[in-house]
Tab-separated table of C-alpha atoms and ligand atoms in Angstrom:
chain	number	residue	atom	x	y	z
A	949	MET	CA	14.846	-22.710	-6.208
A	950	ILE	CA	14.279	-25.034	-4.353
A	951	LEU	CA	10.765	-25.809	-2.331
A	952	ASP	CA	9.700	-27.976	0.956
A	953	LYS	CA	5.497	-27.222	2.017
A	954	ASP	CA	6.966	-28.244	5.386
A	955	TYR	CA	8.941	-24.566	4.583
A	956	ALA	CA	7.049	-21.931	6.103
A	957	ILE	CA	7.389	-18.382	6.416
A	958	GLY	CA	4.040	-17.734	7.513
A	959	GLN	CA	0.816	-17.206	6.447
A	960	ILE	CA	-0.341	-14.559	4.441
A	961	ASP	CA	-2.501	-12.032	5.822
A	962	PRO	CA	-4.169	-10.506	3.124
A	963	ARG	CA	-4.109	-6.952	3.958
A	964	ILE	CA	-0.575	-6.813	2.496
A	965	TYR	CA	-2.784	-6.258	-1.096
A	966	GLY	CA	-4.157	-3.029	0.705
A	967	SER	CA	-3.961	0.406	-1.537
A	968	PHE	CA	-4.365	3.332	-0.136
A	969	ILE	CA	-6.645	6.687	-1.004
A	970	GLU	CA	-6.252	10.465	0.290
A	971	HIS	CA	-7.567	13.634	-0.520
A	972	LEU	CA	-4.937	14.905	-2.437
A	973	GLY	CA	-5.509	15.204	-6.059
A	974	ARG	CA	-7.358	13.263	-8.445
A	975	ALA	CA	-7.732	10.778	-6.339
A	976	VAL	CA	-11.003	11.468	-4.871
A	977	TYR	CA	-12.699	13.428	-7.280
A	978	GLY	CA	-12.668	13.140	-10.896
A	979	GLY	CA	-10.365	8.740	-9.437
A	980	ILE	CA	-13.100	7.297	-7.665
A	981	TYR	CA	-16.288	10.331	-7.446
A	982	GLU	CA	-17.218	11.982	-10.980
A	983	PRO	CA	-21.394	12.718	-10.247
A	984	ASP	CA	-21.990	13.802	-13.255
A	985	HIS	CA	-19.602	10.579	-15.056
A	986	PRO	CA	-20.959	8.506	-17.444
A	987	THR	CA	-20.652	5.325	-15.378
A	988	ALA	CA	-21.381	6.665	-12.354
A	989	ASP	CA	-23.666	5.115	-9.192
A	990	GLU	CA	-26.116	6.919	-7.620
A	991	ASN	CA	-23.892	7.959	-5.314
A	992	GLY	CA	-21.761	9.803	-7.621
A	993	PHE	CA	-19.210	7.288	-7.247
A	994	ARG	CA	-17.270	5.754	-11.117
A	995	THR	CA	-18.257	2.111	-11.456
A	996	ASP	CA	-15.890	2.077	-14.036
A	997	VAL	CA	-12.827	2.330	-11.702
A	998	ILE	CA	-15.117	-0.010	-9.333
A	999	ASP	CA	-14.836	-2.748	-11.403
A	1000	LEU	CA	-11.018	-1.900	-11.415
A	1001	VAL	CA	-10.612	-2.078	-8.225
A	1002	LYS	CA	-12.296	-5.297	-7.579
A	1003	LYS	CA	-10.116	-6.645	-10.087
A	1004	LEU	CA	-7.320	-5.558	-9.053
A	1005	GLY	CA	-8.041	-6.934	-5.201
A	1006	VAL	CA	-6.829	-4.312	-2.871
A	1007	PRO	CA	-8.713	-6.215	0.721
A	1008	VAL	CA	-8.117	-2.867	2.357
A	1009	VAL	CA	-7.714	0.647	2.338
A	1010	ARG	CA	-6.060	3.908	3.376
A	1011	TYR	CA	-7.976	6.562	3.872
A	1012	PRO	CA	-8.403	9.813	3.903
A	1013	GLY	CA	-5.300	10.313	4.269
A	1014	GLY	CA	-1.010	10.878	4.200
A	1015	ASN	CA	-0.457	14.284	5.159
A	1016	PHE	CA	-3.463	15.405	4.050
A	1017	VAL	CA	-4.427	14.143	7.363
A	1018	SER	CA	-2.512	16.468	10.220
A	1019	GLY	CA	-4.619	19.249	9.833
A	1020	PHE	CA	-7.757	17.372	8.660
A	1021	ASN	CA	-11.152	17.453	11.539
A	1022	TRP	CA	-13.052	14.523	10.232
A	1023	GLU	CA	-16.430	16.319	11.518
A	1024	ASP	CA	-16.344	17.497	9.034
A	1025	SER	CA	-16.536	15.344	6.414
A	1026	ILE	CA	-19.986	14.218	7.928
A	1027	GLY	CA	-23.932	15.620	8.694
A	1028	PRO	CA	-25.659	17.103	5.238
A	1029	ARG	CA	-23.348	18.112	2.168
A	1030	ASP	CA	-24.655	20.900	1.143
A	1031	GLN	CA	-23.437	22.177	5.358
A	1032	ARG	CA	-19.968	20.914	5.321
A	1033	PRO	CA	-17.549	23.834	5.349
A	1034	LYS	CA	-14.550	24.041	2.540
A	1035	ARG	CA	-10.912	23.866	3.748
A	1036	LEU	CA	-8.024	24.877	2.546
A	1037	ASP	CA	-5.441	21.969	2.707
A	1038	LEU	CA	-2.111	22.959	4.007
A	1039	ALA	CA	-0.282	19.175	3.231
A	1040	TRP	CA	-1.228	19.868	-1.025
A	1041	SER	CA	-2.335	23.805	-2.524
A	1042	THR	CA	-5.575	22.446	-3.046
A	1043	THR	CA	-8.981	23.405	-1.348
A	1044	GLU	CA	-11.020	20.659	0.295
A	1045	THR	CA	-14.959	20.327	-0.552
A	1046	ASN	CA	-15.738	17.417	1.859
A	1047	GLU	CA	-18.253	16.717	-0.818
A	1048	VAL	CA	-16.957	12.704	0.244
A	1049	GLY	CA	-16.304	12.430	3.980
A	1050	LEU	CA	-16.400	9.123	6.110
A	1051	HIS	CA	-20.161	7.884	5.426
A	1052	GLU	CA	-19.508	8.056	1.761
A	1053	PHE	CA	-16.063	6.412	1.431
A	1054	CYS	CA	-17.326	3.980	3.465
A	1055	SER	CA	-19.265	3.743	1.059
A	1056	TRP	CA	-17.164	3.132	-1.581
A	1057	ALA	CA	-15.461	0.887	-0.096
A	1058	LYS	CA	-18.018	-1.414	0.251
A	1059	LYS	CA	-18.853	-1.400	-3.006
A	1060	ALA	CA	-15.350	-1.816	-4.417
A	1061	ASP	CA	-14.835	-5.445	-1.548
A	1062	SER	CA	-11.910	-2.853	0.386
A	1063	GLN	CA	-12.259	-2.856	4.363
A	1064	VAL	CA	-11.311	0.897	5.218
A	1065	MET	CA	-8.179	1.829	7.029
A	1066	TYR	CA	-8.712	5.195	8.841
A	1067	ALA	CA	-5.760	7.485	10.145
A	1068	VAL	CA	-6.342	9.765	12.511
A	1069	ASN	CA	-5.364	13.678	13.254
A	1070	LEU	CA	-2.553	13.901	15.145
A	1071	GLY	CA	-0.905	16.879	13.970
A	1072	THR	CA	-3.171	19.791	15.002
A	1073	ARG	CA	-5.013	17.197	17.089
A	1074	GLY	CA	-4.931	13.742	19.472
A	1075	ALA	CA	-6.877	11.916	21.978
A	1076	ASP	CA	-9.882	13.319	22.519
A	1077	GLU	CA	-10.297	13.773	18.541
A	1078	ALA	CA	-9.318	10.787	18.303
A	1079	ARG	CA	-11.641	8.515	20.542
A	1080	GLN	CA	-14.778	10.637	19.295
A	1081	VAL	CA	-14.643	9.524	16.037
A	1082	VAL	CA	-14.344	5.985	16.661
A	1083	GLU	CA	-17.013	5.965	18.657
A	1084	TYR	CA	-19.216	7.732	16.116
A	1085	ALA	CA	-18.092	5.470	13.644
A	1086	ASN	CA	-18.504	1.728	16.252
A	1087	HIS	CA	-20.096	2.609	18.348
A	1088	LYS	CA	-23.512	0.988	18.237
A	1089	GLY	CA	-25.730	3.944	19.692
A	1090	GLY	CA	-26.705	5.657	22.753
A	1091	SER	CA	-24.208	8.595	23.078
A	1092	TYR	CA	-23.304	11.088	21.693
A	1093	TRP	CA	-21.298	10.414	18.611
A	1094	SER	CA	-22.694	7.330	17.228
A	1095	ASP	CA	-25.749	8.429	18.037
A	1096	LEU	CA	-24.759	11.705	15.537
A	1097	ARG	CA	-23.712	8.811	13.290
A	1098	ILE	CA	-27.358	7.536	12.954
A	1099	LYS	CA	-29.093	10.954	12.129
A	1100	ASN	CA	-26.347	10.640	9.863
A	1101	GLY	CA	-28.420	7.642	7.891
A	1102	ALA	CA	-25.952	5.000	9.460
A	1103	LYS	CA	-28.302	2.681	11.447
A	1104	ASP	CA	-25.566	-0.124	12.267
A	1105	PRO	CA	-21.737	0.809	13.460
A	1106	LEU	CA	-19.312	1.471	10.675
A	1107	ASP	CA	-16.603	-0.735	11.400
A	1108	ILE	CA	-13.255	0.246	11.507
A	1109	ARG	CA	-11.242	-2.662	11.955
A	1110	LEU	CA	-7.679	-0.879	12.166
A	1111	TRP	CA	-6.787	2.601	12.670
A	1112	CYS	CA	-3.471	4.446	11.732
A	1113	LEU	CA	-1.989	6.802	14.611
A	1114	GLY	CA	-1.436	9.769	12.752
A	1115	ASN	CA	0.705	10.090	9.158
A	1116	GLU	CA	4.828	10.492	8.697
A	1117	MET	CA	4.533	12.413	12.434
A	1118	ASP	CA	8.688	12.415	12.136
A	1119	GLY	CA	8.315	14.534	8.783
A	1120	PRO	CA	9.133	18.171	9.354
A	1121	TRP	CA	6.985	18.543	6.135
A	1122	GLN	CA	4.504	17.516	8.494
A	1123	ILE	CA	1.827	19.277	9.881
A	1124	GLY	CA	1.901	19.360	13.872
A	1125	HIS	CA	5.470	16.982	12.761
A	1126	LYS	CA	7.043	16.429	16.941
A	1127	THR	CA	9.848	14.167	17.950
A	1128	ALA	CA	9.563	10.481	19.098
A	1129	TYR	CA	9.194	11.748	22.362
A	1130	GLU	CA	6.458	13.950	21.886
A	1131	TYR	CA	4.585	11.734	19.140
A	1132	GLY	CA	5.171	8.348	21.386
A	1133	ARG	CA	3.076	10.116	23.865
A	1134	ILE	CA	0.422	11.440	22.280
A	1135	ALA	CA	0.172	8.115	19.501
A	1136	ASN	CA	0.316	5.689	24.112
A	1137	GLU	CA	-2.558	8.230	25.155
A	1138	ALA	CA	-4.870	7.616	21.111
A	1139	ALA	CA	-4.390	4.693	20.965
A	1140	LYS	CA	-4.931	4.076	25.230
A	1141	VAL	CA	-8.797	6.115	25.074
A	1142	MET	CA	-9.295	4.497	21.008
A	1143	LYS	CA	-9.343	1.102	22.719
A	1144	TRP	CA	-11.597	1.831	25.257
A	1145	VAL	CA	-13.951	2.553	23.366
A	1146	ASP	CA	-13.515	-0.290	20.833
A	1147	PRO	CA	-11.117	-2.667	22.315
A	1148	THR	CA	-11.292	-4.730	18.903
A	1149	ILE	CA	-9.871	-2.568	16.881
A	1150	GLU	CA	-6.070	-2.401	15.590
A	1151	CYS	CA	-4.003	0.399	15.470
A	1152	VAL	CA	-0.957	1.712	13.815
A	1153	ALA	CA	2.073	3.197	15.430
A	1154	CYS	CA	4.062	5.825	12.711
A	1155	GLY	CA	7.877	5.145	12.165
A	1156	SER	CA	9.995	6.826	9.906
A	1157	ALA	CA	9.061	8.281	7.152
A	1158	ALA	CA	11.128	6.888	4.713
A	1159	HIS	CA	14.527	3.940	5.194
A	1160	ASP	CA	16.384	7.714	4.277
A	1161	MET	CA	15.211	10.081	6.940
A	1162	PRO	CA	17.809	11.307	10.244
A	1163	THR	CA	16.528	10.311	12.352
A	1164	TYR	CA	15.407	6.881	11.359
A	1165	GLY	CA	16.031	3.710	14.416
A	1166	ALA	CA	15.954	6.220	16.823
A	1167	TRP	CA	12.501	7.640	16.427
A	1168	GLU	CA	11.244	3.725	16.384
A	1169	TYR	CA	13.274	2.971	19.180
A	1170	GLU	CA	11.676	6.131	20.931
A	1171	MET	CA	8.239	6.663	19.914
A	1172	LEU	CA	8.612	2.731	20.997
A	1173	ASN	CA	9.760	3.150	24.760
A	1174	GLU	CA	6.098	5.450	25.072
A	1175	CYS	CA	3.565	3.347	23.496
A	1176	TYR	CA	4.651	-0.375	23.171
A	1177	ASP	CA	1.919	-1.525	25.048
A	1178	ASN	CA	-1.350	0.748	23.353
A	1179	VAL	CA	-0.379	-0.137	19.138
A	1180	ASP	CA	-0.217	-2.985	17.291
A	1181	TYR	CA	1.463	-1.809	14.571
A	1182	VAL	CA	4.615	-0.005	13.391
A	1183	SER	CA	4.026	1.545	9.523
A	1184	LEU	CA	7.282	2.053	7.286
A	1185	HIS	CA	7.301	3.895	3.787
A	1186	ARG	CA	8.749	3.041	1.481
A	1187	TYR	CA	8.858	4.868	-1.955
A	1188	TYR	CA	11.828	4.744	-5.081
A	1189	GLY	CA	12.965	6.503	-8.422
A	1190	ASN	CA	15.172	6.247	-11.754
A	1191	PRO	CA	16.385	9.494	-12.271
A	1192	THR	CA	19.609	9.561	-13.252
A	1193	ASN	CA	18.138	6.012	-15.904
A	1194	ASP	CA	19.921	3.588	-14.024
A	1195	THR	CA	17.732	0.464	-14.902
A	1196	PRO	CA	19.999	-1.947	-13.415
A	1197	GLY	CA	20.203	-0.180	-9.636
A	1198	PHE	CA	16.961	0.763	-9.991
A	1199	LEU	CA	15.493	-2.927	-10.678
A	1200	ALA	CA	17.917	-3.724	-7.784
A	1201	ARG	CA	15.813	-1.044	-5.227
A	1202	ASN	CA	14.102	-4.077	-3.390
A	1203	MET	CA	16.919	-5.018	-1.332
A	1204	ASP	CA	16.683	-1.639	0.496
A	1205	LEU	CA	13.195	-2.673	1.492
A	1206	ASP	CA	14.145	-5.820	2.749
A	1207	ALA	CA	17.061	-4.038	4.947
A	1208	PHE	CA	14.262	-1.426	5.874
A	1209	ILE	CA	11.802	-4.378	7.388
A	1210	LYS	CA	14.215	-6.385	9.005
A	1211	GLU	CA	16.163	-3.810	10.985
A	1212	VAL	CA	12.251	-2.162	11.638
A	1213	ILE	CA	12.208	-5.381	13.303
A	1214	SER	CA	15.042	-5.497	15.385
A	1215	ILE	CA	14.135	-2.755	16.397
A	1216	CYS	CA	10.610	-3.655	17.534
A	1217	ASP	CA	12.110	-6.597	19.134
A	1218	CYS	CA	14.717	-4.788	21.116
A	1219	VAL	CA	11.938	-2.603	22.607
A	1220	ARG	CA	10.115	-6.190	23.162
A	1221	GLY	CA	13.383	-7.425	24.558
A	1222	ARG	CA	13.640	-4.287	27.286
A	1223	LYS	CA	10.137	-3.630	28.412
A	1224	HIS	CA	9.322	-8.277	28.696
A	1225	ALA	CA	5.973	-7.230	26.702
A	1226	LYS	CA	4.694	-10.770	25.827
A	1227	LYS	CA	3.368	-9.703	22.648
A	1228	GLN	CA	5.459	-9.054	19.247
A	1229	LEU	CA	4.779	-6.190	17.191
A	1230	ASN	CA	4.385	-5.949	13.241
A	1231	LEU	CA	4.301	-4.074	10.252
A	1232	SER	CA	2.162	-1.996	8.479
A	1233	PHE	CA	3.705	-0.988	4.958
A	1234	ASP	CA	0.816	1.000	4.745
A	1235	GLU	CA	2.928	3.513	1.896
A	1236	TRP	CA	4.711	1.942	-1.052
A	1237	ASN	CA	5.549	2.883	-5.029
A	1238	VAL	CA	7.369	4.256	-7.243
A	1239	TRP	CA	7.382	7.752	-7.176
A	1240	TYR	CA	9.285	10.321	-9.435
A	1241	HIS	CA	7.864	10.606	-12.601
A	1242	SER	CA	5.018	13.780	-12.243
A	1243	ASN	CA	7.428	16.123	-10.263
A	1244	GLN	CA	7.942	18.475	-11.884
A	1245	GLN	CA	4.416	18.894	-13.614
A	1246	ASP	CA	3.343	19.003	-9.904
A	1247	GLN	CA	5.229	23.057	-9.898
A	1248	GLU	CA	3.618	23.714	-12.743
A	1249	VAL	CA	0.196	22.352	-11.191
A	1250	TRP	CA	0.733	24.732	-8.488
A	1251	LYS	CA	2.253	27.463	-10.395
A	1252	ALA	CA	-0.747	27.889	-12.128
A	1253	ASP	CA	-3.746	27.673	-9.534
A	1254	LYS	CA	-2.415	26.905	-6.147
A	1255	TRP	CA	-5.601	26.495	-3.397
A	1256	GLY	CA	-7.660	25.231	-6.852
A	1257	ARG	CA	-9.762	21.915	-6.266
A	1258	ALA	CA	-9.133	18.255	-7.116
A	1259	LEU	CA	-5.369	19.525	-9.141
A	1260	PRO	CA	-4.126	16.786	-11.185
A	1261	LEU	CA	-1.162	16.254	-8.950
A	1262	LEU	CA	1.235	13.367	-8.697
A	1263	GLU	CA	0.389	12.207	-11.575
A	1264	ASP	CA	3.007	9.048	-12.073
A	1265	VAL	CA	2.658	7.984	-15.705
A	1266	TYR	CA	4.709	4.323	-14.684
A	1267	ASN	CA	6.092	2.536	-17.107
A	1268	PHE	CA	7.168	-1.552	-17.504
A	1269	GLU	CA	10.502	-1.346	-15.532
A	1270	ASP	CA	8.547	0.211	-12.618
A	1271	ALA	CA	6.211	-2.333	-12.618
A	1272	LEU	CA	8.914	-5.254	-12.699
A	1273	LEU	CA	10.489	-3.290	-9.768
A	1274	CYS	CA	6.560	-3.364	-7.763
A	1275	GLY	CA	6.400	-7.265	-8.370
A	1276	SER	CA	9.723	-7.166	-6.582
A	1277	MET	CA	8.985	-5.513	-3.975
A	1278	LEU	CA	5.429	-7.623	-3.179
A	1279	ILE	CA	7.959	-11.058	-3.866
A	1280	THR	CA	9.879	-9.076	-0.899
A	1281	PHE	CA	6.491	-8.631	1.158
A	1282	LEU	CA	6.105	-12.277	0.891
A	1283	ARG	CA	9.093	-13.905	1.975
A	1284	ASN	CA	8.395	-11.196	5.078
A	1285	ALA	CA	5.142	-12.915	5.638
A	1286	ASP	CA	5.755	-13.355	8.950
A	1287	ARG	CA	5.331	-9.609	10.183
A	1288	VAL	CA	4.535	-7.884	6.876
A	1289	LYS	CA	1.259	-8.013	7.869
A	1290	VAL	CA	-0.807	-4.536	6.123
A	1291	ALA	CA	0.882	-3.284	3.098
A	1292	CYS	CA	-0.987	-0.397	1.015
A	1293	LEU	CA	0.172	0.651	-2.302
A	1294	ALA	CA	0.402	4.479	-2.288
A	1295	GLN	CA	-1.333	4.838	-3.596
A	1296	LEU	CA	-4.969	3.647	-5.455
A	1297	VAL	CA	-6.280	5.963	-7.947
A	1298	ASN	CA	-5.086	8.511	-10.708
A	1299	VAL	CA	-2.211	9.718	-7.791
A	1300	ILE	CA	1.273	7.294	-8.399
A	1301	ALA	CA	-1.094	5.101	-8.751
A	1302	PRO	CA	-2.215	1.026	-10.910
A	1303	ILE	CA	-5.900	3.042	-12.111
A	1304	MET	CA	-5.494	6.581	-14.186
A	1305	THR	CA	-8.931	8.271	-15.348
A	1306	ARG	CA	-10.157	11.060	-17.200
A	1307	ASN	CA	-12.337	13.163	-16.583
A	1308	GLY	CA	-15.409	12.370	-18.074
A	1309	GLY	CA	-13.401	9.689	-20.390
A	1310	GLY	CA	-11.617	7.080	-19.659
A	1311	ALA	CA	-10.673	4.440	-16.939
A	1312	TRP	CA	-7.344	2.585	-17.990
A	1313	ALA	CA	-5.014	0.000	-15.680
A	1314	GLN	CA	-1.197	1.525	-15.816
A	1315	THR	CA	1.413	-0.627	-15.682
A	1316	ILE	CA	1.777	-1.404	-11.939
A	1317	TYR	CA	-1.308	-2.230	-11.855
A	1318	TRP	CA	-0.165	-6.395	-12.710
A	1319	PRO	CA	2.213	-7.684	-10.221
A	1320	LEU	CA	-0.191	-6.015	-7.533
A	1321	MET	CA	-3.285	-8.095	-9.525
A	1322	HIS	CA	-1.933	-11.222	-9.934
A	1323	ALA	CA	0.360	-11.681	-6.892
A	1324	SER	CA	-3.692	-10.647	-4.863
A	1325	LYS	CA	-5.202	-12.863	-6.224
A	1326	TYR	CA	-2.646	-15.974	-6.058
A	1327	GLY	CA	-0.630	-14.828	-3.112
A	1328	ARG	CA	-2.668	-16.386	-0.438
A	1329	GLY	CA	-2.404	-18.885	2.099
A	1330	THR	CA	0.912	-20.033	3.401
A	1331	ALA	CA	4.112	-18.099	2.250
A	1332	LEU	CA	6.721	-20.900	1.521
A	1333	ARG	CA	10.063	-20.314	2.401
A	1334	PRO	CA	12.218	-20.650	-0.823
A	1335	ILE	CA	15.960	-21.045	-1.547
A	1336	VAL	CA	16.959	-20.017	-4.572
A	1337	ASN	CA	20.379	-19.553	-6.204
A	1338	SER	CA	20.709	-17.321	-8.828
A	1339	PRO	CA	23.974	-15.215	-10.404
A	1340	VAL	CA	24.156	-12.399	-9.411
A	1341	TYR	CA	25.521	-8.759	-10.957
A	1342	ASP	CA	26.904	-5.316	-8.936
A	1343	CYS	CA	25.884	-2.254	-10.113
A	1344	ARG	CA	26.590	1.017	-8.481
A	1345	ASP	CA	24.662	0.944	-5.425
A	1346	TYR	CA	24.404	-2.943	-4.688
A	1347	GLU	CA	26.405	-5.967	-5.216
A	1348	LYS	CA	25.568	-9.370	-5.683
A	1349	VAL	CA	22.014	-8.593	-7.171
A	1350	PRO	CA	20.625	-12.052	-8.262
A	1351	TYR	CA	19.290	-11.518	-11.707
A	1352	ILE	CA	16.779	-13.865	-10.425
A	1353	GLU	CA	14.375	-12.087	-7.619
A	1354	ALA	CA	11.612	-14.729	-6.702
A	1355	THR	CA	9.618	-16.731	-3.836
A	1356	ALA	CA	7.165	-18.775	-4.005
A	1357	THR	CA	2.930	-19.639	-1.781
A	1358	MET	CA	1.026	-22.899	-1.230
A	1359	ASP	CA	-2.420	-22.453	-0.703
A	1360	ASP	CA	-5.061	-23.950	1.224
A	1361	ALA	CA	-6.315	-26.853	-1.668
A	1362	GLY	CA	-2.423	-27.353	-2.264
A	1363	ASN	CA	-1.320	-25.337	-5.256
A	1364	VAL	CA	1.174	-23.680	-5.796
A	1365	THR	CA	2.701	-20.476	-7.093
A	1366	ILE	CA	5.747	-19.572	-7.790
A	1367	PHE	CA	6.269	-15.871	-8.437
A	1368	ALA	CA	9.399	-14.708	-10.306
A	1369	VAL	CA	11.093	-11.338	-12.058
A	1370	ASN	CA	14.116	-11.685	-14.499
A	1371	ARG	CA	16.244	-8.611	-13.655
A	1372	ASP	CA	18.695	-10.015	-16.828
A	1373	SER	CA	18.051	-6.926	-19.698
A	1374	GLU	CA	20.421	-9.712	-21.694
A	1375	ASP	CA	19.683	-12.764	-21.380
A	1376	ASP	CA	16.474	-15.105	-20.450
A	1377	ILE	CA	17.146	-17.289	-17.968
A	1378	GLU	CA	16.625	-21.207	-17.835
A	1379	PHE	CA	14.405	-21.766	-14.326
A	1380	SER	CA	14.147	-24.846	-12.037
A	1381	CYS	CA	12.108	-25.531	-9.082
A	1382	ASP	CA	11.984	-28.913	-7.388
A	1383	LEU	CA	8.760	-29.646	-6.195
A	1384	ARG	CA	9.354	-33.160	-4.847
A	1385	ALA	CA	7.607	-32.796	-1.166
A	1386	PHE	CA	4.825	-31.904	-2.864
A	1387	GLY	CA	3.529	-34.285	-4.159
A	1388	GLU	CA	1.505	-34.702	-7.269
A	1389	LEU	CA	1.544	-31.112	-8.699
A	1390	LYS	CA	0.789	-30.342	-12.622
A	1391	THR	CA	2.003	-27.479	-14.769
A	1392	GLY	CA	-1.194	-25.189	-14.915
A	1393	GLU	CA	-0.825	-21.029	-15.687
A	1394	HIS	CA	2.498	-19.362	-16.715
A	1395	ILE	CA	1.573	-15.577	-16.849
A	1396	LEU	CA	3.594	-13.858	-18.026
A	1397	LEU	CA	4.732	-9.667	-18.443
A	1398	HIS	CA	7.269	-8.101	-20.827
A	1399	HIS	CA	7.342	-5.048	-22.723
A	1400	ASP	CA	10.791	-5.364	-25.541
A	1401	ASP	CA	11.069	-1.160	-23.954
A	1402	VAL	CA	11.587	-0.306	-20.321
A	1403	LYS	CA	10.158	2.663	-20.112
A	1404	ALA	CA	6.409	1.606	-22.533
A	1405	VAL	CA	3.699	3.067	-20.636
A	1406	ASN	CA	-0.444	2.901	-20.881
A	1407	THR	CA	-2.409	5.198	-21.824
A	1408	GLU	CA	-6.346	5.562	-22.176
A	1409	SER	CA	-6.124	5.470	-26.403
A	1410	ASP	CA	-3.117	2.559	-25.508
A	1411	PRO	CA	-4.371	0.271	-22.448
A	1412	ASP	CA	-2.789	-2.669	-23.584
A	1413	ASN	CA	0.487	-2.285	-24.286
A	1414	VAL	CA	2.318	-4.175	-21.112
A	1415	LYS	CA	-0.119	-6.241	-20.623
A	1416	PRO	CA	-0.415	-9.811	-19.081
A	1417	VAL	CA	-0.036	-13.141	-21.268
A	1418	SER	CA	0.575	-16.070	-21.791
A	1419	GLY	CA	4.248	-17.239	-21.288
A	1420	LYS	CA	5.862	-20.072	-22.798
A	1421	GLY	CA	4.854	-22.218	-19.889
A	1422	GLY	CA	7.023	-25.097	-18.546
A	1423	LYS	CA	8.003	-28.772	-18.209
A	1424	LEU	CA	7.350	-30.986	-14.748
A	1425	ASP	CA	8.943	-34.029	-14.478
A	1426	GLY	CA	9.594	-36.384	-11.510
A	1427	GLY	CA	9.032	-32.689	-9.512
A	1428	MET	CA	11.276	-31.120	-10.762
A	1429	PHE	CA	9.812	-27.832	-12.790
A	1430	THR	CA	11.570	-26.112	-15.149
A	1431	VAL	CA	10.459	-22.870	-17.482
A	1432	VAL	CA	11.998	-20.562	-19.171
A	1433	LEU	CA	11.720	-16.888	-17.778
A	1434	PRO	CA	12.349	-14.595	-20.879
A	1435	LYS	CA	14.937	-11.352	-20.250
A	1436	LEU	CA	13.146	-8.228	-17.714
A	1437	SER	CA	10.215	-9.971	-17.303
A	1438	TRP	CA	7.222	-10.291	-14.693
A	1439	ASN	CA	6.029	-14.543	-14.010
A	1440	VAL	CA	3.461	-15.969	-12.252
A	1441	ILE	CA	3.890	-19.741	-12.958
A	1442	ARG	CA	0.842	-22.423	-11.400
A	1443	LEU	CA	1.421	-25.816	-9.950
A	1444	VAL	CA	-2.356	-26.676	-9.244
A	1445	LYS	CA	-3.156	-30.075	-7.600
B	2834	AHR	O1	1.833	9.597	-1.231
B	2834	AHR	C1	1.428	10.228	-1.377
B	2834	AHR	C2	2.101	11.125	0.301
B	2834	AHR	O2	3.526	10.403	0.406
B	2834	AHR	C3	2.208	10.772	1.802
B	2834	AHR	O3	0.696	11.719	2.053
B	2834	AHR	C4	2.466	11.422	2.797
B	2834	AHR	O4	1.936	10.266	3.671
B	2834	AHR	C5	3.468	10.528	1.955
B	2834	AHR	O5	4.849	12.136	2.111
């Protein structure tokens, strides 16, 4: 790897280390909220979970969905709790009690040192409800909705800065699924009036639900033709799985992620050119993760209890190879930090999540917790533009996959952090980095995540089975740094002033 402090991709927006809480499964009820739990605070929030979220470091949390939001009436989630309606949630075949709503979630986010990214319903509803919730949340007072917020206990505005204009509206599974034109029109009108209420907010338009959607590309182009001027970001969603147990292929999946990002940037810039627009759109990768372990289990849960409350849905138990792919996905976001300004690991607690809980029991970190925690802690400041030369391999879906996936960041004090995954399952690799352009640096920590078994998991009774340890560290000699990256490992290497 060759680095130079003047070769920068751009400033890292800390919101790329965001996450997501949907009213789905045990994310809210039994996840962040469990009033009878021994660690619950006065509002019923589990403080053991808050501690893990704070340690993870998620500057923004998307809420309340996801598919859930396309059938959700935000007004159900405010006012006295005992008067809030119970509703059927058609997205996840469960019953939503609305015990946790807008005010409760905002106060939880504050305790978790996070900002709320709020999604409005553009499935069954439209611009009118969207402008009303902005008025409720952000207007200081003296109007119907803002005064209702004050009456409901929040004198100060909830101050929500980032708004999603619906969710995955290109997906036929979505309540209120739309064509690109229909969605582009409603997104434009919603964003326009939301910004008339509060011109300081930012809005995210729904891109495709996945890279392989049949309408992908045309969707982005057509809907942006309608709403480009009123939106700030386009969303991307992507989940990967390893159902055929092809570890080398699975670990290469972030190559697809990189292509997806670059393609969506091209489409945004194409619409910009066509419109002669001054404004550049950036990307909000607001759902990303590994998701496949729990698919079969969910069918059993629904068979046993359709319309139940807080069903144990999407409870993927993550293994070590999942953590390696998540690490490479984070590296990909950093390598596109000039355009990817928001990214949300989907989700945060229990539902395809880095944090798991047992009702009435413990809370623990899954394997995928660690790369996000490291990136959020050390991947701040400037994303550097590295030149990386690595030996490569071929697998079923990809050619020339580099064994080493790596990038680097530099914080405001001039400390450099290298993030590197060794995808090689056979050999350790000697990695060298030219740091001569940085002047005086000293070797700092080498954090290593490795397990001999790629399928190793963490559980409540064995929460530290896959956890970071100190690596052997490297040598810095005349600005040339060398270190051995063990086979199949995630590495965080600090070079400090
Ligand atoms: O994160 C789980 C679901 O995945 C979300 O509700 C939806 O947006 C996506 O399809």
